[in-house]
Short mmCIF file of C-alpha atoms in Angstrom, two decimals:
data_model
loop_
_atom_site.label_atom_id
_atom_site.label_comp_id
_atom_site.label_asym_id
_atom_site.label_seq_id
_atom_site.Cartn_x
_atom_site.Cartn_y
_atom_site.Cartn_z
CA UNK A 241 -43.67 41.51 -8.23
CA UNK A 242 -43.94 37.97 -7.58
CA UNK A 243 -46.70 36.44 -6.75
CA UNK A 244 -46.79 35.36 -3.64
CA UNK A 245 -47.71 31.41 -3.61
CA UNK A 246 -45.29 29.03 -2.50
CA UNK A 247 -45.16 27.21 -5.86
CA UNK A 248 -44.69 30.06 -7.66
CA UNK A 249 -42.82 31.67 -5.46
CA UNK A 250 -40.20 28.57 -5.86
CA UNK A 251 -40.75 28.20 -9.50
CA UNK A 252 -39.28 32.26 -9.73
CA UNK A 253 -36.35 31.12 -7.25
CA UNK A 254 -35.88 28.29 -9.53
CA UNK A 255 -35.09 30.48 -12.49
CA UNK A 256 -33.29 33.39 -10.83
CA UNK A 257 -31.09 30.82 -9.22
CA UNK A 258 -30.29 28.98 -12.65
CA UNK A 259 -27.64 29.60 -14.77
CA UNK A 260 -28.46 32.41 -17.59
CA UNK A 261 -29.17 30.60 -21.24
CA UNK A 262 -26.22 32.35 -22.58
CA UNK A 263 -23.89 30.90 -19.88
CA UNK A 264 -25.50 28.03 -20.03
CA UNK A 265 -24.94 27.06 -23.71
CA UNK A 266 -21.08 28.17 -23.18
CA UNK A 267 -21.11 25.73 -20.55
CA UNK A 268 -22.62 23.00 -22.89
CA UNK A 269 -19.89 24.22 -25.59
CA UNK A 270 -17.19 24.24 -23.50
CA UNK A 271 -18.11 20.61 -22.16
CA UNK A 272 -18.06 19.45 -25.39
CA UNK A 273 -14.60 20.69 -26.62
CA UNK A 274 -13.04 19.03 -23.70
CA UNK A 275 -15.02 15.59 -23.48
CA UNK A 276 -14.11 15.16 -27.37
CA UNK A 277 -10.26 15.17 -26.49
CA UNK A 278 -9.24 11.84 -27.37
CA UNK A 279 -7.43 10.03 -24.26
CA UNK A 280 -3.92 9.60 -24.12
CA UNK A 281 -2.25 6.75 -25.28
CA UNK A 282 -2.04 3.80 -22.62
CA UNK A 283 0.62 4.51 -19.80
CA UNK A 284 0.14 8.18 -20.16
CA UNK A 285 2.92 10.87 -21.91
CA UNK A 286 6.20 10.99 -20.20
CA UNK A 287 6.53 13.81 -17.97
CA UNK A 288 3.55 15.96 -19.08
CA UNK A 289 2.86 19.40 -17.44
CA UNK A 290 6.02 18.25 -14.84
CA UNK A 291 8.37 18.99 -17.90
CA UNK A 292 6.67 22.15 -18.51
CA UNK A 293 10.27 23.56 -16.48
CA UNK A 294 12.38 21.58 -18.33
CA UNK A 295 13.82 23.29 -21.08
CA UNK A 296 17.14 23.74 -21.49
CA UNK A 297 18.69 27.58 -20.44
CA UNK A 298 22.21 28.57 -21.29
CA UNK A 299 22.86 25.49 -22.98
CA UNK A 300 22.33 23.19 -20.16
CA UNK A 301 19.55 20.38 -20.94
CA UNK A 302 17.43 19.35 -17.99
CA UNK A 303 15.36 16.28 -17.93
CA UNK A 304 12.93 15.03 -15.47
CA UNK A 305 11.84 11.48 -14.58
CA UNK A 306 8.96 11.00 -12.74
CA UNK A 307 9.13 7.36 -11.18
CA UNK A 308 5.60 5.92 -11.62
CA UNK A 309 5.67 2.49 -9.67
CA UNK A 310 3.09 0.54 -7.45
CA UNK A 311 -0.27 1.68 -6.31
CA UNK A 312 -2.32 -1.06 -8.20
CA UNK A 313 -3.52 -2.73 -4.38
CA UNK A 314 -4.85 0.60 -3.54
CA UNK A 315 -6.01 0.66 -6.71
CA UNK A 316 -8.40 -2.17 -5.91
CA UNK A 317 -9.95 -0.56 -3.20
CA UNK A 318 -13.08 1.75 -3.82
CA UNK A 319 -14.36 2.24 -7.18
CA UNK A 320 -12.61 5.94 -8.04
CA UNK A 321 -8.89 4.69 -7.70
CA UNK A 322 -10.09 1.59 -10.07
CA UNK A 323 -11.01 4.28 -12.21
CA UNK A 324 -7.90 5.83 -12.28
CA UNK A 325 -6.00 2.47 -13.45
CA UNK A 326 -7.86 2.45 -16.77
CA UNK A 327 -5.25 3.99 -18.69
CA UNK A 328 -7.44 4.36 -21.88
CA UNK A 329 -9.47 7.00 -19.71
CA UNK A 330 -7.62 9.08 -17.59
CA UNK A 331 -10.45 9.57 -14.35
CA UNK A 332 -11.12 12.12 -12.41
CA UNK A 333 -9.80 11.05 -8.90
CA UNK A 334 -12.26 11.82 -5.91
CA UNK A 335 -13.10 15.30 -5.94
CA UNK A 336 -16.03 14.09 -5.54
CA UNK A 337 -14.90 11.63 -2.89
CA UNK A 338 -16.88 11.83 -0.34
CA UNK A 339 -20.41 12.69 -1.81
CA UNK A 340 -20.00 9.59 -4.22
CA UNK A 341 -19.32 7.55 -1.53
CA UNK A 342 -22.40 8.41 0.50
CA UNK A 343 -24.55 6.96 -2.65
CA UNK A 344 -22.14 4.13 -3.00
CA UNK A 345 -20.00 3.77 -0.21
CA UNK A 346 -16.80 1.82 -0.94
CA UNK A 347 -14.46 -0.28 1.29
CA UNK A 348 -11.90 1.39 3.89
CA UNK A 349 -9.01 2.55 2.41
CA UNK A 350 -5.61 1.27 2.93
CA UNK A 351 -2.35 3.36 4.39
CA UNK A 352 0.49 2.81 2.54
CA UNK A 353 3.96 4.47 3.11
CA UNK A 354 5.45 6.84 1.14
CA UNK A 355 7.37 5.66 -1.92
CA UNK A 356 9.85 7.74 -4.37
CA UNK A 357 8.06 9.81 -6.44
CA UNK A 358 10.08 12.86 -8.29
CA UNK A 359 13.39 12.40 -9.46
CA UNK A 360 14.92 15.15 -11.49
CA UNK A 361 18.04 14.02 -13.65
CA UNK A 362 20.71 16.05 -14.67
CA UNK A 363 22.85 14.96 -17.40
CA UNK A 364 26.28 14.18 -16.40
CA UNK A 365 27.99 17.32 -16.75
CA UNK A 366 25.43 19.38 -14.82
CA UNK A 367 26.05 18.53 -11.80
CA UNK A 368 30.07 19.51 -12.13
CA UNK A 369 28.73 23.44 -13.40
CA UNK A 370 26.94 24.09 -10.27
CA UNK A 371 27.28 23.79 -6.73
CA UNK A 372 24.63 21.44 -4.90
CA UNK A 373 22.02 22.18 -3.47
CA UNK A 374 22.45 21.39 0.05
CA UNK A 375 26.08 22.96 0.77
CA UNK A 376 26.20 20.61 4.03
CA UNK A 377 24.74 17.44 2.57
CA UNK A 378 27.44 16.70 -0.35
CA UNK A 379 31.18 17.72 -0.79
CA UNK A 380 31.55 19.98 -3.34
CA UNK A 381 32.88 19.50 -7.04
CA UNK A 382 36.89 20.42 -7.22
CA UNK A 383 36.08 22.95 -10.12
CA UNK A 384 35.94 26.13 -8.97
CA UNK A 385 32.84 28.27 -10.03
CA UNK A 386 34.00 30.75 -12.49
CA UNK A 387 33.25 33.91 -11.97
CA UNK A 388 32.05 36.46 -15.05
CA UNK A 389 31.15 39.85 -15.72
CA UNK A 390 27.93 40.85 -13.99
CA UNK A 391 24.88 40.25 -16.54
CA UNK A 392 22.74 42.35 -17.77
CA UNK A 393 18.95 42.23 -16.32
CA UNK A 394 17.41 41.00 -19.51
CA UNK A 395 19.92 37.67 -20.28
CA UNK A 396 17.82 34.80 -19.31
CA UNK A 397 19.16 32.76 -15.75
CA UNK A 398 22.48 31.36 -16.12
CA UNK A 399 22.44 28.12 -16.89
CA UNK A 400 23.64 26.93 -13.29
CA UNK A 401 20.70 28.42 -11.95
CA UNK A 402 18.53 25.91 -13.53
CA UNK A 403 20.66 23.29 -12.42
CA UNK A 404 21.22 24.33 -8.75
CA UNK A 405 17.12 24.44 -8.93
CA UNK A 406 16.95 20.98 -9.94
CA UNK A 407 19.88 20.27 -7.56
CA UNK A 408 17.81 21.25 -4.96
CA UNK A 409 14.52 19.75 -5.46
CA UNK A 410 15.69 16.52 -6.17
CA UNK A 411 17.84 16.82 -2.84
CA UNK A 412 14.10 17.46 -1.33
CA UNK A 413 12.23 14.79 -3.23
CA UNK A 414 15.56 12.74 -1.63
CA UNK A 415 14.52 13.80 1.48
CA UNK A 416 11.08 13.45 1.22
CA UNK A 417 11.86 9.37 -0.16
CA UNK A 418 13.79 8.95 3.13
CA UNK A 419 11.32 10.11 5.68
CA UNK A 420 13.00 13.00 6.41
CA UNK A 421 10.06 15.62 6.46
CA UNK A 422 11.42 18.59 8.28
CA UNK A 423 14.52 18.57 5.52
CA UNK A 424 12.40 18.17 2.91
CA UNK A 425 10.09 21.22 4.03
CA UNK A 426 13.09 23.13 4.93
CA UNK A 427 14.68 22.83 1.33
CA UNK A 428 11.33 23.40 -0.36
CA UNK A 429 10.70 26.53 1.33
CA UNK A 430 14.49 27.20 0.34
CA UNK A 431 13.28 26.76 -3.04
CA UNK A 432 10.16 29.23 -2.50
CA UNK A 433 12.27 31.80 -1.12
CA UNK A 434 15.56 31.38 -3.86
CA UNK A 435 13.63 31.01 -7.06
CA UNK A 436 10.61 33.16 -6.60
CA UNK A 437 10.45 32.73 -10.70
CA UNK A 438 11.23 29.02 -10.69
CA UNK A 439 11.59 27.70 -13.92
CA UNK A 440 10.71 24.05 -12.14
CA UNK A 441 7.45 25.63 -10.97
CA UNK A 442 5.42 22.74 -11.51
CA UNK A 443 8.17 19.46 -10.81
CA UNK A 444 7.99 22.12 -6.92
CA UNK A 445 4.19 22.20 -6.70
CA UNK A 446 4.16 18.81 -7.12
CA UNK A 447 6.63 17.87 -4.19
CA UNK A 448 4.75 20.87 -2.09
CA UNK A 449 1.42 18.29 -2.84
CA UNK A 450 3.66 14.82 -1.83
CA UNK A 451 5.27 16.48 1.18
CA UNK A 452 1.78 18.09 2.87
CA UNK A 453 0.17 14.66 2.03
CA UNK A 454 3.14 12.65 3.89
CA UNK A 455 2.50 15.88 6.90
CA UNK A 456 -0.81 14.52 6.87
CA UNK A 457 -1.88 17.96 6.66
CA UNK A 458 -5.57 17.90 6.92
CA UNK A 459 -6.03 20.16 3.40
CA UNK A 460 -3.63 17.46 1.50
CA UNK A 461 -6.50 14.95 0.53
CA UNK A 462 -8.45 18.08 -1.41
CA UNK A 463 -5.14 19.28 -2.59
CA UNK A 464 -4.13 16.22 -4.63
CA UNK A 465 -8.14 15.80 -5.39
CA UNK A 466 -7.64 19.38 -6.97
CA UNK A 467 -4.40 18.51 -8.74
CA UNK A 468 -5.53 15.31 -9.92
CA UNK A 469 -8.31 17.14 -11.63
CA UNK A 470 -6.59 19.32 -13.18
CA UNK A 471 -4.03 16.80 -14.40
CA UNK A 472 -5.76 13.61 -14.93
CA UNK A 473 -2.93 11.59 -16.83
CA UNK A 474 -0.34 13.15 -15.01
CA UNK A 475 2.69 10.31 -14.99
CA UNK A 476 2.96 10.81 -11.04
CA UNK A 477 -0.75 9.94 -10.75
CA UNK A 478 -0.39 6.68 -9.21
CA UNK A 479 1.68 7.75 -6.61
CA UNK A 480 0.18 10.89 -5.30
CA UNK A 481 -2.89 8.55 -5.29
CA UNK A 482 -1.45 6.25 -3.16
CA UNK A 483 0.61 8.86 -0.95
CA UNK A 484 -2.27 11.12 -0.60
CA UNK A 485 -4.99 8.90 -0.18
CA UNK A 486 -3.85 8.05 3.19
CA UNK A 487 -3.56 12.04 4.27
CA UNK A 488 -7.52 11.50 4.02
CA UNK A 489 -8.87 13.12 7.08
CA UNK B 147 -10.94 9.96 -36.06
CA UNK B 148 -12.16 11.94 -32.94
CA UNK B 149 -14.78 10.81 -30.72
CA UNK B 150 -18.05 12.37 -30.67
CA UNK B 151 -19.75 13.17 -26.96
CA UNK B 152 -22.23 10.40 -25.75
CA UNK B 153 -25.12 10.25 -27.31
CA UNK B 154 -27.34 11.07 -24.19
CA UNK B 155 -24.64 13.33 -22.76
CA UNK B 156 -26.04 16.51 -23.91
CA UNK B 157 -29.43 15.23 -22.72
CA UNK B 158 -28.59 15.18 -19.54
CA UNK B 159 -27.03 18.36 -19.23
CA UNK B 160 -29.90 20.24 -20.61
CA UNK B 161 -31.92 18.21 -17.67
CA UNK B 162 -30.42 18.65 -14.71
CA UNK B 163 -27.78 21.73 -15.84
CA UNK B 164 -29.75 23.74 -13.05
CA UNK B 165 -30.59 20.97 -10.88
CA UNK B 166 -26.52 21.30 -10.29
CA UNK B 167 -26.13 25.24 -10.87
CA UNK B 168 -28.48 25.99 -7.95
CA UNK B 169 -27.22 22.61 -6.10
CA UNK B 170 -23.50 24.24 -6.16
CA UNK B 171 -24.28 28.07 -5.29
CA UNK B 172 -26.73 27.05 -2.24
CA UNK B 173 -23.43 24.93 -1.27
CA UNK B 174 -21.34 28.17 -0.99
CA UNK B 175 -19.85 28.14 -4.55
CA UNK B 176 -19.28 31.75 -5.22
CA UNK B 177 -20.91 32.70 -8.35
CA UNK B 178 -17.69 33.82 -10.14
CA UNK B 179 -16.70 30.03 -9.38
CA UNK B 180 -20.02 28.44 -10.71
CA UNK B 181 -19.45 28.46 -14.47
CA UNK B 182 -16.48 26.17 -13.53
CA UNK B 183 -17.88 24.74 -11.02
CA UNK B 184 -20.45 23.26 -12.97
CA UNK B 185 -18.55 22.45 -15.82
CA UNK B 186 -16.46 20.02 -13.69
CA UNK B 187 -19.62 18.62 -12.18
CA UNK B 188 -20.45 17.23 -15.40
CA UNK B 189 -17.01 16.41 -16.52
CA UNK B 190 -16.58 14.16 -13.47
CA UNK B 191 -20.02 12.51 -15.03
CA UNK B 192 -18.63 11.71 -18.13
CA UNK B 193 -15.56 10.62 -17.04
CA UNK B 194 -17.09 8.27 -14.49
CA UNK B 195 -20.16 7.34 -16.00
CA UNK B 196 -19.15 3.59 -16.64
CA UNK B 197 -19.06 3.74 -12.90
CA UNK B 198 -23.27 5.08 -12.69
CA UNK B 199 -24.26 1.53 -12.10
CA UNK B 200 -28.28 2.39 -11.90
CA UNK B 201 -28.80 2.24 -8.68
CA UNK B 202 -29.68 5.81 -7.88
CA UNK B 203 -30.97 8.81 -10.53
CA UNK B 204 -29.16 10.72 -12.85
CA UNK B 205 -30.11 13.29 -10.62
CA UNK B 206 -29.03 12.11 -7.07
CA UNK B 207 -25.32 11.31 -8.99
CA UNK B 208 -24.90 14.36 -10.42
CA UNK B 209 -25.82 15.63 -6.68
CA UNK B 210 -23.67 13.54 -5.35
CA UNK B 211 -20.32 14.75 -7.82
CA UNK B 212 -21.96 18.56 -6.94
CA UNK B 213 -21.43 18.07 -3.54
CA UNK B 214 -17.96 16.95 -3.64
CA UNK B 215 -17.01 19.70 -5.30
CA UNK B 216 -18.92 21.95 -3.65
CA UNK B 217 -16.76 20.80 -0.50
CA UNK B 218 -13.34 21.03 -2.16
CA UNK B 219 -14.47 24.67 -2.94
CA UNK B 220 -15.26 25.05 0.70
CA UNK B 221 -12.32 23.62 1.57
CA UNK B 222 -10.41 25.68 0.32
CA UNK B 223 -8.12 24.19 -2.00
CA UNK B 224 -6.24 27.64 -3.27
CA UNK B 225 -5.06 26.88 -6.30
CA UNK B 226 -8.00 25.63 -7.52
CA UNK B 227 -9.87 28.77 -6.13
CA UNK B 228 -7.27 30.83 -7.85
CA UNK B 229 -8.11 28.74 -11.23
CA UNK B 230 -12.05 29.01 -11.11
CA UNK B 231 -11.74 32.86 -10.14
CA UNK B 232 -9.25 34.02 -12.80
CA UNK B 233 -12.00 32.82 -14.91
CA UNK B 234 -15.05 34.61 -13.78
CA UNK B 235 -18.52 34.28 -15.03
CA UNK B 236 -19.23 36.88 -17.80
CA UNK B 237 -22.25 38.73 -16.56
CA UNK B 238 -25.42 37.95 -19.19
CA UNK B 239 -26.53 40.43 -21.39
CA UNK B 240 -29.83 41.68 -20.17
CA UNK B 241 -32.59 43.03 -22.80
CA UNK B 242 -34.58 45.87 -21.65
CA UNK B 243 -37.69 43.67 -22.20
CA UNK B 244 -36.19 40.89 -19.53
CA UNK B 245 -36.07 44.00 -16.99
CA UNK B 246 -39.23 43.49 -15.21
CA UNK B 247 -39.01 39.41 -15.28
CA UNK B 248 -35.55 40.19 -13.90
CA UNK B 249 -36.77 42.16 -11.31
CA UNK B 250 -39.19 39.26 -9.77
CA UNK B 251 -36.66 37.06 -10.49
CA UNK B 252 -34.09 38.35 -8.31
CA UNK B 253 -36.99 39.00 -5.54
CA UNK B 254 -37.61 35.58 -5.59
CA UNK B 255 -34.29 35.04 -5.08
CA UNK B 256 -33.94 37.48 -2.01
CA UNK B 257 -37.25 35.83 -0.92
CA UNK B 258 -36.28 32.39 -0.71
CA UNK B 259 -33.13 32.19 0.40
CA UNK B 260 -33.75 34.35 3.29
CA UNK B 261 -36.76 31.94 4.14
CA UNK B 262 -33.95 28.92 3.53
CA UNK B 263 -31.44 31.05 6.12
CA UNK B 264 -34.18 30.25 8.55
CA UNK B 265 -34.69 26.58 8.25
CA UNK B 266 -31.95 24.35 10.21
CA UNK B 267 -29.96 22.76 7.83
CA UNK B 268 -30.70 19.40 7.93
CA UNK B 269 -34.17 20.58 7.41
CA UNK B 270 -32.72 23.10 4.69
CA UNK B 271 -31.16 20.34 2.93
CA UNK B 272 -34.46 18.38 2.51
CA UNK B 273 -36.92 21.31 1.52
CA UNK B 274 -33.37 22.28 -1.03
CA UNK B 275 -33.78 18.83 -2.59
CA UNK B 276 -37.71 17.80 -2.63
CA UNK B 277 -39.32 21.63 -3.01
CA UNK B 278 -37.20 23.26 -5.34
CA UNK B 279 -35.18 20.40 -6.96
CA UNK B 280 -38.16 17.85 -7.24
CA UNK B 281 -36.30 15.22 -6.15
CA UNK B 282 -38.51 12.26 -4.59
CA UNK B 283 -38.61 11.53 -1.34
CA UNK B 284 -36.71 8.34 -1.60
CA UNK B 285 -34.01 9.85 -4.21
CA UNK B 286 -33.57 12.33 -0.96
CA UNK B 287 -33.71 9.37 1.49
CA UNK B 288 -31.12 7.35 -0.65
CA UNK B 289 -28.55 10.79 -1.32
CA UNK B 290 -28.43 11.87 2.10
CA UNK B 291 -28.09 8.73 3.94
CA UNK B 292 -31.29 8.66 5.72
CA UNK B 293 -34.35 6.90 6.70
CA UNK B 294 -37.26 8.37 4.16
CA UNK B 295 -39.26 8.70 7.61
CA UNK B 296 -36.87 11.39 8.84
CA UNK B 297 -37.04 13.22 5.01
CA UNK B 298 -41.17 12.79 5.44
CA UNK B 299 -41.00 14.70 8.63
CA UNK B 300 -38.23 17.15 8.00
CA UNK B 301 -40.05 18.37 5.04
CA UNK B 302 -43.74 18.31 6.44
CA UNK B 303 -42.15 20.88 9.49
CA UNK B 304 -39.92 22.87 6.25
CA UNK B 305 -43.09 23.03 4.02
CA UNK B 306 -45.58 24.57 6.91
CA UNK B 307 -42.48 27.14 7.77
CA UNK B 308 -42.61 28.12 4.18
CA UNK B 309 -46.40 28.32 4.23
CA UNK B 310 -46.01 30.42 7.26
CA UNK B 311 -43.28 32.82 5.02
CA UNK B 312 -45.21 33.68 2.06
CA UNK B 313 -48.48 34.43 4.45
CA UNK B 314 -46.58 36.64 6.55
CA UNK B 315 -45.36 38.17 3.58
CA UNK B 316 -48.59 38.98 2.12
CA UNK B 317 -49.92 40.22 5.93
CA UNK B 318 -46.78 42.59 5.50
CA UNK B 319 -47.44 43.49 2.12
CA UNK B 320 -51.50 44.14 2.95
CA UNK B 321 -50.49 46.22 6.19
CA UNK B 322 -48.27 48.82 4.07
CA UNK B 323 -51.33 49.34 1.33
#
C-alpha cells in the first residue's frame, strides 16, 4: 500500500505514470538511430515516397513530377515554416503548432491561393494505350483498345491500368489547380472506389491532403501537420505548406 | 562520416523523458500511442532546437511540442493514429520481486488520477504542471499563457483539494479497520 501523504502519494503516481526503464531506453535507442540520419542533400530527392507508385507494370514506365514552386513569403512568417526552408535540415512542420506558439507566439499567417502541386507525366506513348480518365473531359485516342484473352488472377495489372490511374489523378490534380473542387473530389473518390489496390497510393493520399486543405476542412491543418511529419523532405513540402497553412482553423 | 547526436541531447531526454511521458498520457494519448508519441516529442526537439532561443526551460518547450502533439492525437488525424497503433507499446517485463512495488504503483495511479478527474481543468492543468511535474510557478505562468497570480491561486485551491483527498482516504481506510 501506499502511503498515504500527498508527497508521496505523488512521488508513486510519478513513477507508475512514467514510462517503464525498458521502454524507456528503446525510446532513447530508437531516437538515436533516427536523429543520426544524415539530412538530405539541399533541395531534397526528387519525388521521394510520391514515386513509391511509380514503377513501371507491363512495360509501361510511369514518372511523376511533383512541381515544387513558391511558398518562400509564407515562409517568412512564424518561425516553423522558416524552419522548413532550411534545406540542410528537413523540419518538422507544426505539429506542434499551436503549443509552440503559446510560448512564442509568431505573426498572423498569410492566405495564399492554391497553386499546382502534383503533376503525374506519362511518357508519350502512354497516353495513346489507355483511355483517359475522364471519358467526358477529353476526346478519345483513334486507336481502338484491343481486346485479349481474359488474364489469369495472378498476372500483375495490365499495364493500362497504371496509366488510366495516373490518367486520372492528374485529371484531379488538373482540377484541383483550376479551382474546380467538386471535380476534383468527384474523380478522387473515383479513384478510391476503381483502384482499391492503387499502385499510386501515395501520389492519391497526397492530392486527398491538397484537396481537404483547399475544402478548408477543419481536420486539413493536422492532416498535412501529420504528413509533414512523417515526410519531412517530401519535394511537395513547400506547397502543402503554403496550401494547408491557410485551412488552419 | 555520420553525425553523432548532440552532445546534451541524451541529457535531456533522460531529464525530462517522463516529464513528457506523463505530460502526453494525462493529455489523452492512449498508451499504445505513447512510445511514439514520445519519441516524436523529442524528435520535434532536435529538429527545432536551433529555434529554443532561451527564453523559456527545457522543460516548458518540450511541454509545449507535447502538447501539440498531444492535440493532433486528439484530433484525430487517422493515419497517424493508424501509424502509432500498428506499433503498440510492448508491455514491460515484470520480475516477481517488482510485484508488490507494482502494486502501489498502480494504486497510486488509480489514486491520483481519480483525485485529478475531480479538479476543473484549468485548475487540473496547474496542480498537473507545479505538483507532479515540478515546474515553477512562473515556468507554469509563462507555458500556459497566464498571469502567475491566477497559477498562485489555482494551485493554493488544487493543493487543499488534494489535502482534503488523501485525509478522506485515510478516514475511509481507518473506518473499515
Amino acid at each position: 500500500m501506499v502511503e498515504r501523504s500527498p508527497a508521496k502519494l505523488l512521488a508513486a503516481y510519478r513513477d507508475a505514470a512514467g514510462p517503464p526503464p525498458a521502454i524507456e531506453q528503446r525510446m532513447l535507442e530508437v531516437l538515436h538511430a533516427q536523429i543520426t540520419v544524415p539530412p538530405p542533400p539541399a533541395g531534397g530527392g526528387v519525388a521521394g515516397g510520391a514515386t513509391t507508385g511509380a514503377a513501371s507494370a507491363g512495360g509501361v514506365k510511369l514518372a511523376v513530377v511533383l512541381t515544387v514552386v513558391g511558398g518562400l513569403a509564407v515562409a517568412a512568417a512564424t518561425p516553423w515554416l522558416r524552419a522548413s526552408f532550411e534545406p540542410a535540415q528537413p523540419e518538422i512542420v507544426n505539429i506542434e503548432g499551436e503549443a509552440v506558439l503559446a510560448v512564442e507566439p509568431g505573426p498572423p499567417i498569410p492566405v495564399l491561393a492554391p497553386a499546382p502541386v502534383l503533376v503525374p507525366v506519362l511518357p508519350a506513348a502512354a497516353p495513346h494505350e489507355s483511355a483517359p480518365a475522364e471519358p467526358a473531359a477529353e476526346p478519345k485516342q483513334a486507336a481502338p483498345r484491343r481486346r485479349s484473352a481474359p488474364r489469369p488472377r495472378s498476372e500483375p495489372p495490365p499495364a493500362a491500368t497504371l496509366a488510366d490511374e495516373a490518367q486520372l489523378l492528374r485529371s484531379a490534380d488538373a482540377a484541383l489547380r483550376r479551382g474546380r473542387l467538386s471535380e476534383a473530389r468527384s474523380l478522387l473518390d473515383r479513384h478510391a472506389r476503381e483502384f482499391g489496390q492503387a499502385s499510386l497510393q501515395a501520389e492519391a493520399e497526397l492530392l486527398e491532403l491538397l484537396l481537404a486543405c483547399a475544402e478548408r476542412r477543419p481536420d486539413a491543418h493536422a492532416r498535412a501537420t501529420a504528413w509533414l511529419t512523417r515526410q519531412p523532405s517530401h519535394p511537395a513540402r513547400t506547397r502543402i505548406v503554403e496550401l494547408c497553412e491557410a485551412a488552419d482553423p | 562520416m555520420e553525425p553523432e547526436p548532440e552532445p546534451d541531447f541524451d541529457a535531456v531526454y533522460r531529464a525530462h523523458v517522463g516529464l513528457v511521458w506523463r505530460s502526453l498520457r494525462r493529455a489523452g494519448v492512449p498508451d499504445s500511442m505513447l512510445e511514439d508519441a514520445t519519441q516524436e516529442v523529442f524528435l520535434i526537439h532536435h529538429r527545432r532546437r536551433a529555434e529554443f532561443n532561451g527564453h523559456s526551460s527545457v522543460r516548458t518547450w518540450l511541454l509545449g511540442i507535447a502538447r501539440g502533439v498531444a492535440a493532433n492525437v486528439r484530433r484525430g488525424e487517422q493515419r497517424l493514429v493508424r501509424r502509432l497503433e500498428s506499433r503498440r507499446v510492448e508491455p514491460s517485463t515484470a520480475t516477481p520481486e517488482d510485484a508488490e512495488r507494482r502494486t502501489a504503483q498502480a494504486e497510486a495511479l488509480g489514486l491520483v488520477e481519480s483525485f485529478l478527474a475531480t479538479l476543473r481543468p484549468e485548475s487540473r492543468e496547474v496542480f498537473e504542471l507545479i505538483e507532479i511535474e515540478e515546474l515553477k510557478q512562473r515556468e507554469v505562468a509563462q507555458l500556459l499563457g497566464i498571469n502567475i497570480n491566477t497559477v498562485a491561486s489555482r494551485l493554493r485551491a488544487a493543493r487543499a483539494a488534494f489535502q482534503s483527498f488523501v485525509d478522506a482516504l485515510d478516514d475511509k481506510e481507518t473506518a473499515h479497520g
